[in-house]
Amino acid sequence: MLDKKIKNELMDIVGPENFTEAKIDMVSYAYDAMGSKGTPDCAVWVTTTEQVSKIMELAHRERIPVTPRAAGTGIAGMAVPSHGGIVLDIMRMDRILEINIEDRICVVEPGVVYADLQKELAPLGFTLPTEPGSSIVSAIGGNVATNAGGLKGAKYGSTKDYVLGLKVVLPDGRVLKTGSRTMKTSSGYNLTQLFVGSEGTLGIMTEIILKVVPLAKATKTGLGLFDALEDAGRAVIQTMSSGVIPSVMEVMGRYLIQAINENTDLNLPEVDTMLLVETDGYTQTEADAQMEKIIEIFKKNNASEVKLAETDAERTDLWAARKSTYPVSARLNNSILVEDVTVPMSRLADLFREFGKIIEKYDLKVAMCAHAGDGNFHPLITYDGRDKEMVAKVEKASDELFKMAIAMGGTLTGEHGIGIVKAKYMTLEHGETAMEMMRVIKRAFDPHNILNPGKMALDG
Ligand SMILES: Cc1cc2nc3c(=O)[nH]c(=O)nc-3n(C[C@H](O)[C@H](O)[C@H](O)COP(=O)(O)OP(=O)(O)OC[C@H]3O[C@@H](n4cnc5c(N)ncnc54)[C@H](O)[C@@H]3O)c2cc1C
């Protein structure tokens, strides 16, 4: 519990209207899309770097935990205030400060929603191509802090590839600037990238400089239909090593397709596995030529059919199908676990096959989904969270999946982050020495462990 004097100080900094300890707000802030593991004492809505700095000075002095929060769509509990204290909501820092096409950059506050930035960039013929599935809700600050990826990762990479510089408030309130507005720099330690994916544990970003790229002038979208997930996996591997890099390569499995059909009027073909693929380029001929090559590879790998979107409306439908994945899967049962392991491309088909055995062993219902073009696997395990036996099975399956992905040379998370959920596997992936170095870095920035404690196994 925070004492009254501290609450008054917080109200002086942000104004009483931007402070809350109302029960309904505390319950809301106890959750992200993963669930809840802790309730804050209060929350503040900040609008300036100066306010953030003053709050951190206060928290540092009084040793109060602070959890930065953007849109709260994280899937690993990163924004859940597991140690109570203050939730620092940055969603009202939502100004696009500059778009400078000559420099090919934009400068934004962290609360800008990804889709809102895209709306401003698109008429100028430019884009931030990271597009997470949560694009209409999640904020750039959250995207940078989790190193979000997305549907176009196969060709365009993830958020880390677009962050050039930052303004950051440190846990003691000092303000730090990293990077620059230039396309390249070799100057000093790369502090910018240290903050990318740091899940709000090292500092609070209040300004972000992003590189933007030209929008593709032409696209071609298609669907490959397969009778076996493993065939689809091989088709992905062969495509990605063929010299053609599609901008989108998404796997959708039967259970997911059925859920989409039951909850939308998209009427997808109910096959075992579907690959949603898109190519892009400067001309239509370029996009079409890449698609032809991919169709050839799909057919060689037993695709029963390849359908191409002939109109914009058909393309929009295919995208709508993919983007409905989480909402429709969430309706399948009262609980859902979204995994995010990523393996080297050559191991993708092995991962699909071996995970199939895990599903069978524990008799699980899994909506299969993957950003397959970059080896990022997103099985959505749906289950009855009130059934203890079932919960234990889901935990065992996910434990085996993590260990298998790491044994294949992969990683626990391609884009969702570690948060609370995967913290206990960090040493398995990184080893004792790397974990000790991460903790040394954490202590150097945050000696009293007040900033988003309890995440990424950094405590101690
Ligand atoms: C339907 C759905 C689809 C999704 N699809 C994808 C996808 O395709 N790709 C993907 O990568 N993720 C996806 N996600 C997960 C989630 O959207 C991403 O992790 C996203 O980047 C989180 O952004 P947010 O604004 O919601 O951040 P939050 O969840 O609020 O916070 C995430 C982390 O960022 C930290 N943080 C927030 N703002 C700041 C700041 N200013 N300074 C420092 N730290 C900060 C928080 O402390 C926390 O650790 C999806 C989630 C949902 C619900």
JSON list of C-alpha atoms in Angstrom, two decimals, residues 85-228:
[
{"chain": "A", "resi": 85, "resn": "GLY", "atom": "CA", "xyz": [3.26, -0.31, -6.95]},
{"chain": "A", "resi": 86, "resn": "ILE", "atom": "CA", "xyz": [2.58, 2.17, -9.75]},
{"chain": "A", "resi": 87, "resn": "VAL", "atom": "CA", "xyz": [1.39, 1.40, -13.27]},
{"chain": "A", "resi": 88, "resn": "LEU", "atom": "CA", "xyz": [2.71, 4.10, -15.57]},
{"chain": "A", "resi": 89, "resn": "ASP", "atom": "CA", "xyz": [0.34, 4.23, -18.52]},
{"chain": "A", "resi": 90, "resn": "ILE", "atom": "CA", "xyz": [1.98, 5.86, -21.56]},
{"chain": "A", "resi": 91, "resn": "MET", "atom": "CA", "xyz": [-1.01, 5.66, -23.94]},
{"chain": "A", "resi": 92, "resn": "ARG", "atom": "CA", "xyz": [-1.67, 9.41, -23.71]},
{"chain": "A", "resi": 93, "resn": "MET", "atom": "CA", "xyz": [1.82, 10.13, -25.05]},
{"chain": "A", "resi": 94, "resn": "ASP", "atom": "CA", "xyz": [0.41, 9.57, -28.48]},
{"chain": "A", "resi": 95, "resn": "ARG", "atom": "CA", "xyz": [1.80, 12.29, -30.74]},
{"chain": "A", "resi": 96, "resn": "ILE", "atom": "CA", "xyz": [3.51, 11.64, -34.03]},
{"chain": "A", "resi": 97, "resn": "LEU", "atom": "CA", "xyz": [6.20, 14.30, -33.60]},
{"chain": "A", "resi": 98, "resn": "GLU", "atom": "CA", "xyz": [7.66, 14.22, -37.08]},
{"chain": "A", "resi": 99, "resn": "ILE", "atom": "CA", "xyz": [7.56, 12.38, -40.36]},
{"chain": "A", "resi": 100, "resn": "ASN", "atom": "CA", "xyz": [10.57, 13.25, -42.48]},
{"chain": "A", "resi": 101, "resn": "ILE", "atom": "CA", "xyz": [10.58, 11.38, -45.76]},
{"chain": "A", "resi": 102, "resn": "GLU", "atom": "CA", "xyz": [13.86, 12.95, -46.94]},
{"chain": "A", "resi": 103, "resn": "ASP", "atom": "CA", "xyz": [15.57, 11.45, -43.89]},
{"chain": "A", "resi": 104, "resn": "ARG", "atom": "CA", "xyz": [13.30, 8.35, -44.18]},
{"chain": "A", "resi": 105, "resn": "ILE", "atom": "CA", "xyz": [12.40, 8.54, -40.50]},
{"chain": "A", "resi": 106, "resn": "CYS", "atom": "CA", "xyz": [9.55, 9.32, -38.19]},
{"chain": "A", "resi": 107, "resn": "VAL", "atom": "CA", "xyz": [9.72, 10.38, -34.55]},
{"chain": "A", "resi": 108, "resn": "VAL", "atom": "CA", "xyz": [6.87, 9.26, -32.32]},
{"chain": "A", "resi": 109, "resn": "GLU", "atom": "CA", "xyz": [5.82, 9.18, -28.71]},
{"chain": "A", "resi": 110, "resn": "PRO", "atom": "CA", "xyz": [5.46, 5.65, -27.32]},
{"chain": "A", "resi": 111, "resn": "GLY", "atom": "CA", "xyz": [1.64, 5.65, -27.08]},
{"chain": "A", "resi": 112, "resn": "VAL", "atom": "CA", "xyz": [1.08, 6.02, -30.85]},
{"chain": "A", "resi": 113, "resn": "VAL", "atom": "CA", "xyz": [-0.95, 3.03, -32.02]},
{"chain": "A", "resi": 114, "resn": "TYR", "atom": "CA", "xyz": [0.80, 1.15, -34.84]},
{"chain": "A", "resi": 115, "resn": "ALA", "atom": "CA", "xyz": [-2.18, 1.46, -37.22]},
{"chain": "A", "resi": 116, "resn": "ASP", "atom": "CA", "xyz": [-2.46, 5.21, -36.62]},
{"chain": "A", "resi": 117, "resn": "LEU", "atom": "CA", "xyz": [1.14, 5.69, -37.67]},
{"chain": "A", "resi": 118, "resn": "GLN", "atom": "CA", "xyz": [0.51, 3.59, -40.77]},
{"chain": "A", "resi": 119, "resn": "LYS", "atom": "CA", "xyz": [-2.45, 5.83, -41.67]},
{"chain": "A", "resi": 120, "resn": "GLU", "atom": "CA", "xyz": [-0.12, 8.84, -41.75]},
{"chain": "A", "resi": 121, "resn": "LEU", "atom": "CA", "xyz": [2.69, 7.08, -43.59]},
{"chain": "A", "resi": 122, "resn": "ALA", "atom": "CA", "xyz": [0.66, 5.34, -46.31]},
{"chain": "A", "resi": 123, "resn": "PRO", "atom": "CA", "xyz": [-0.44, 8.47, -48.25]},
{"chain": "A", "resi": 124, "resn": "LEU", "atom": "CA", "xyz": [3.26, 9.41, -48.43]},
{"chain": "A", "resi": 125, "resn": "GLY", "atom": "CA", "xyz": [4.02, 6.00, -49.98]},
{"chain": "A", "resi": 126, "resn": "PHE", "atom": "CA", "xyz": [5.91, 4.79, -46.88]},
{"chain": "A", "resi": 127, "resn": "THR", "atom": "CA", "xyz": [5.43, 2.24, -44.13]},
{"chain": "A", "resi": 128, "resn": "LEU", "atom": "CA", "xyz": [6.78, 0.78, -40.92]},
{"chain": "A", "resi": 129, "resn": "PRO", "atom": "CA", "xyz": [6.54, -2.80, -42.18]},
{"chain": "A", "resi": 130, "resn": "THR", "atom": "CA", "xyz": [6.58, -4.66, -38.85]},
{"chain": "A", "resi": 131, "resn": "GLU", "atom": "CA", "xyz": [2.76, -5.00, -38.63]},
{"chain": "A", "resi": 132, "resn": "PRO", "atom": "CA", "xyz": [1.97, -7.14, -35.59]},
{"chain": "A", "resi": 133, "resn": "GLY", "atom": "CA", "xyz": [-1.33, -9.04, -35.58]},
{"chain": "A", "resi": 134, "resn": "SER", "atom": "CA", "xyz": [-2.40, -6.57, -32.87]},
{"chain": "A", "resi": 135, "resn": "SER", "atom": "CA", "xyz": [-1.70, -3.61, -35.19]},
{"chain": "A", "resi": 136, "resn": "ILE", "atom": "CA", "xyz": [-4.99, -1.81, -34.61]},
{"chain": "A", "resi": 137, "resn": "VAL", "atom": "CA", "xyz": [-4.49, -1.72, -30.84]},
{"chain": "A", "resi": 138, "resn": "SER", "atom": "CA", "xyz": [-0.88, -2.14, -29.77]},
{"chain": "A", "resi": 139, "resn": "ALA", "atom": "CA", "xyz": [1.38, 0.89, -29.41]},
{"chain": "A", "resi": 140, "resn": "ILE", "atom": "CA", "xyz": [4.82, 1.61, -30.81]},
{"chain": "A", "resi": 141, "resn": "GLY", "atom": "CA", "xyz": [6.27, 1.82, -27.26]},
{"chain": "A", "resi": 142, "resn": "GLY", "atom": "CA", "xyz": [4.99, -1.69, -26.51]},
{"chain": "A", "resi": 143, "resn": "ASN", "atom": "CA", "xyz": [6.20, -2.91, -29.91]},
{"chain": "A", "resi": 144, "resn": "VAL", "atom": "CA", "xyz": [9.73, -1.61, -29.28]},
{"chain": "A", "resi": 145, "resn": "ALA", "atom": "CA", "xyz": [9.83, -2.87, -25.68]},
{"chain": "A", "resi": 146, "resn": "THR", "atom": "CA", "xyz": [8.88, -6.38, -26.85]},
{"chain": "A", "resi": 147, "resn": "ASN", "atom": "CA", "xyz": [10.69, -6.27, -30.21]},
{"chain": "A", "resi": 148, "resn": "ALA", "atom": "CA", "xyz": [7.38, -7.12, -31.85]},
{"chain": "A", "resi": 149, "resn": "GLY", "atom": "CA", "xyz": [7.34, -8.93, -35.15]},
{"chain": "A", "resi": 150, "resn": "GLY", "atom": "CA", "xyz": [4.47, -9.83, -37.36]},
{"chain": "A", "resi": 151, "resn": "LEU", "atom": "CA", "xyz": [2.98, -11.01, -40.54]},
{"chain": "A", "resi": 152, "resn": "LYS", "atom": "CA", "xyz": [5.66, -9.51, -42.77]},
{"chain": "A", "resi": 153, "resn": "GLY", "atom": "CA", "xyz": [8.66, -10.63, -40.74]},
{"chain": "A", "resi": 154, "resn": "ALA", "atom": "CA", "xyz": [9.87, -13.10, -43.34]},
{"chain": "A", "resi": 155, "resn": "LYS", "atom": "CA", "xyz": [10.90, -10.29, -45.65]},
{"chain": "A", "resi": 156, "resn": "TYR", "atom": "CA", "xyz": [10.95, -7.17, -43.51]},
{"chain": "A", "resi": 157, "resn": "GLY", "atom": "CA", "xyz": [12.27, -8.36, -40.14]},
{"chain": "A", "resi": 158, "resn": "SER", "atom": "CA", "xyz": [11.02, -7.18, -36.76]},
{"chain": "A", "resi": 159, "resn": "THR", "atom": "CA", "xyz": [10.86, -3.92, -34.81]},
{"chain": "A", "resi": 160, "resn": "LYS", "atom": "CA", "xyz": [14.57, -3.99, -33.92]},
{"chain": "A", "resi": 161, "resn": "ASP", "atom": "CA", "xyz": [15.40, -3.43, -37.60]},
{"chain": "A", "resi": 162, "resn": "TYR", "atom": "CA", "xyz": [13.64, -0.05, -37.62]},
{"chain": "A", "resi": 163, "resn": "VAL", "atom": "CA", "xyz": [14.58, 1.63, -34.32]},
{"chain": "A", "resi": 164, "resn": "LEU", "atom": "CA", "xyz": [17.30, 4.25, -34.85]},
{"chain": "A", "resi": 165, "resn": "GLY", "atom": "CA", "xyz": [17.21, 6.18, -31.61]},
{"chain": "A", "resi": 166, "resn": "LEU", "atom": "CA", "xyz": [15.35, 6.73, -28.34]},
{"chain": "A", "resi": 167, "resn": "LYS", "atom": "CA", "xyz": [14.70, 9.16, -25.53]},
{"chain": "A", "resi": 168, "resn": "VAL", "atom": "CA", "xyz": [14.52, 7.13, -22.32]},
{"chain": "A", "resi": 169, "resn": "VAL", "atom": "CA", "xyz": [13.85, 7.97, -18.68]},
{"chain": "A", "resi": 170, "resn": "LEU", "atom": "CA", "xyz": [16.10, 5.87, -16.46]},
{"chain": "A", "resi": 171, "resn": "PRO", "atom": "CA", "xyz": [14.90, 4.27, -13.20]},
{"chain": "A", "resi": 172, "resn": "ASP", "atom": "CA", "xyz": [16.42, 7.15, -11.16]},
{"chain": "A", "resi": 173, "resn": "GLY", "atom": "CA", "xyz": [14.72, 9.81, -13.31]},
{"chain": "A", "resi": 174, "resn": "ARG", "atom": "CA", "xyz": [17.67, 10.84, -15.50]},
{"chain": "A", "resi": 175, "resn": "VAL", "atom": "CA", "xyz": [16.90, 11.26, -19.19]},
{"chain": "A", "resi": 176, "resn": "LEU", "atom": "CA", "xyz": [19.05, 9.46, -21.74]},
{"chain": "A", "resi": 177, "resn": "LYS", "atom": "CA", "xyz": [19.21, 9.85, -25.51]},
{"chain": "A", "resi": 178, "resn": "THR", "atom": "CA", "xyz": [20.44, 6.96, -27.63]},
{"chain": "A", "resi": 179, "resn": "GLY", "atom": "CA", "xyz": [21.25, 6.53, -31.32]},
{"chain": "A", "resi": 180, "resn": "SER", "atom": "CA", "xyz": [20.59, 9.22, -33.91]},
{"chain": "A", "resi": 181, "resn": "ARG", "atom": "CA", "xyz": [18.46, 10.24, -36.88]},
{"chain": "A", "resi": 182, "resn": "THR", "atom": "CA", "xyz": [20.97, 8.75, -39.28]},
{"chain": "A", "resi": 183, "resn": "MET", "atom": "CA", "xyz": [20.53, 5.56, -41.29]},
{"chain": "A", "resi": 184, "resn": "LYS", "atom": "CA", "xyz": [23.74, 4.20, -39.81]},
{"chain": "A", "resi": 185, "resn": "THR", "atom": "CA", "xyz": [26.15, 4.81, -36.95]},
{"chain": "A", "resi": 186, "resn": "SER", "atom": "CA", "xyz": [29.16, 3.00, -35.52]},
{"chain": "A", "resi": 187, "resn": "SER", "atom": "CA", "xyz": [29.43, 5.25, -32.51]},
{"chain": "A", "resi": 188, "resn": "GLY", "atom": "CA", "xyz": [29.85, 3.54, -29.15]},
{"chain": "A", "resi": 189, "resn": "TYR", "atom": "CA", "xyz": [27.82, 0.78, -27.53]},
{"chain": "A", "resi": 190, "resn": "ASN", "atom": "CA", "xyz": [24.47, 0.25, -29.19]},
{"chain": "A", "resi": 191, "resn": "LEU", "atom": "CA", "xyz": [22.31, 1.39, -26.27]},
{"chain": "A", "resi": 192, "resn": "THR", "atom": "CA", "xyz": [19.30, 1.74, -28.57]},
{"chain": "A", "resi": 193, "resn": "GLN", "atom": "CA", "xyz": [19.17, -1.99, -29.19]},
{"chain": "A", "resi": 194, "resn": "LEU", "atom": "CA", "xyz": [19.68, -2.69, -25.49]},
{"chain": "A", "resi": 195, "resn": "PHE", "atom": "CA", "xyz": [16.28, -1.12, -24.86]},
{"chain": "A", "resi": 196, "resn": "VAL", "atom": "CA", "xyz": [14.60, -2.93, -27.77]},
{"chain": "A", "resi": 197, "resn": "GLY", "atom": "CA", "xyz": [12.99, -6.04, -26.28]},
{"chain": "A", "resi": 198, "resn": "SER", "atom": "CA", "xyz": [13.93, -5.02, -22.72]},
{"chain": "A", "resi": 199, "resn": "GLU", "atom": "CA", "xyz": [10.26, -5.22, -21.65]},
{"chain": "A", "resi": 200, "resn": "GLY", "atom": "CA", "xyz": [10.33, -2.01, -19.64]},
{"chain": "A", "resi": 201, "resn": "THR", "atom": "CA", "xyz": [12.99, -3.31, -17.25]},
{"chain": "A", "resi": 202, "resn": "LEU", "atom": "CA", "xyz": [15.77, -0.79, -18.01]},
{"chain": "A", "resi": 203, "resn": "GLY", "atom": "CA", "xyz": [14.04, 2.52, -18.73]},
{"chain": "A", "resi": 204, "resn": "ILE", "atom": "CA", "xyz": [10.87, 4.16, -19.99]},
{"chain": "A", "resi": 205, "resn": "MET", "atom": "CA", "xyz": [10.94, 5.25, -23.62]},
{"chain": "A", "resi": 206, "resn": "THR", "atom": "CA", "xyz": [9.31, 8.61, -24.24]},
{"chain": "A", "resi": 207, "resn": "GLU", "atom": "CA", "xyz": [10.44, 9.25, -27.82]},
{"chain": "A", "resi": 208, "resn": "ILE", "atom": "CA", "xyz": [11.26, 6.80, -30.58]},
{"chain": "A", "resi": 209, "resn": "ILE", "atom": "CA", "xyz": [13.03, 7.47, -33.89]},
{"chain": "A", "resi": 210, "resn": "LEU", "atom": "CA", "xyz": [12.02, 4.89, -36.50]},
{"chain": "A", "resi": 211, "resn": "LYS", "atom": "CA", "xyz": [13.25, 4.16, -39.99]},
{"chain": "A", "resi": 212, "resn": "VAL", "atom": "CA", "xyz": [10.46, 3.90, -42.58]},
{"chain": "A", "resi": 213, "resn": "VAL", "atom": "CA", "xyz": [10.57, 2.14, -45.95]},
{"chain": "A", "resi": 214, "resn": "PRO", "atom": "CA", "xyz": [8.66, 2.57, -49.23]},
{"chain": "A", "resi": 215, "resn": "LEU", "atom": "CA", "xyz": [5.34, 0.76, -49.51]},
{"chain": "A", "resi": 216, "resn": "ALA", "atom": "CA", "xyz": [5.38, -2.08, -52.03]},
{"chain": "A", "resi": 217, "resn": "LYS", "atom": "CA", "xyz": [3.73, -0.94, -55.27]},
{"chain": "A", "resi": 218, "resn": "ALA", "atom": "CA", "xyz": [2.36, -4.38, -56.18]},
{"chain": "A", "resi": 219, "resn": "THR", "atom": "CA", "xyz": [1.36, -7.54, -54.33]},
{"chain": "A", "resi": 220, "resn": "LYS", "atom": "CA", "xyz": [0.11, -11.02, -55.14]},
{"chain": "A", "resi": 221, "resn": "THR", "atom": "CA", "xyz": [-1.71, -13.07, -52.51]},
{"chain": "A", "resi": 222, "resn": "GLY", "atom": "CA", "xyz": [-2.43, -16.77, -52.54]},
{"chain": "A", "resi": 223, "resn": "LEU", "atom": "CA", "xyz": [-3.42, -19.79, -50.50]},
{"chain": "A", "resi": 224, "resn": "GLY", "atom": "CA", "xyz": [-1.74, -23.18, -50.63]},
{"chain": "A", "resi": 225, "resn": "LEU", "atom": "CA", "xyz": [-3.91, -26.05, -49.38]},
{"chain": "A", "resi": 226, "resn": "PHE", "atom": "CA", "xyz": [-2.21, -29.12, -47.88]},
{"chain": "A", "resi": 227, "resn": "ASP", "atom": "CA", "xyz": [-3.34, -32.43, -46.40]},
{"chain": "A", "resi": 228, "resn": "ALA", "atom": "CA", "xyz": [-0.46, -32.55, -43.91]}
]
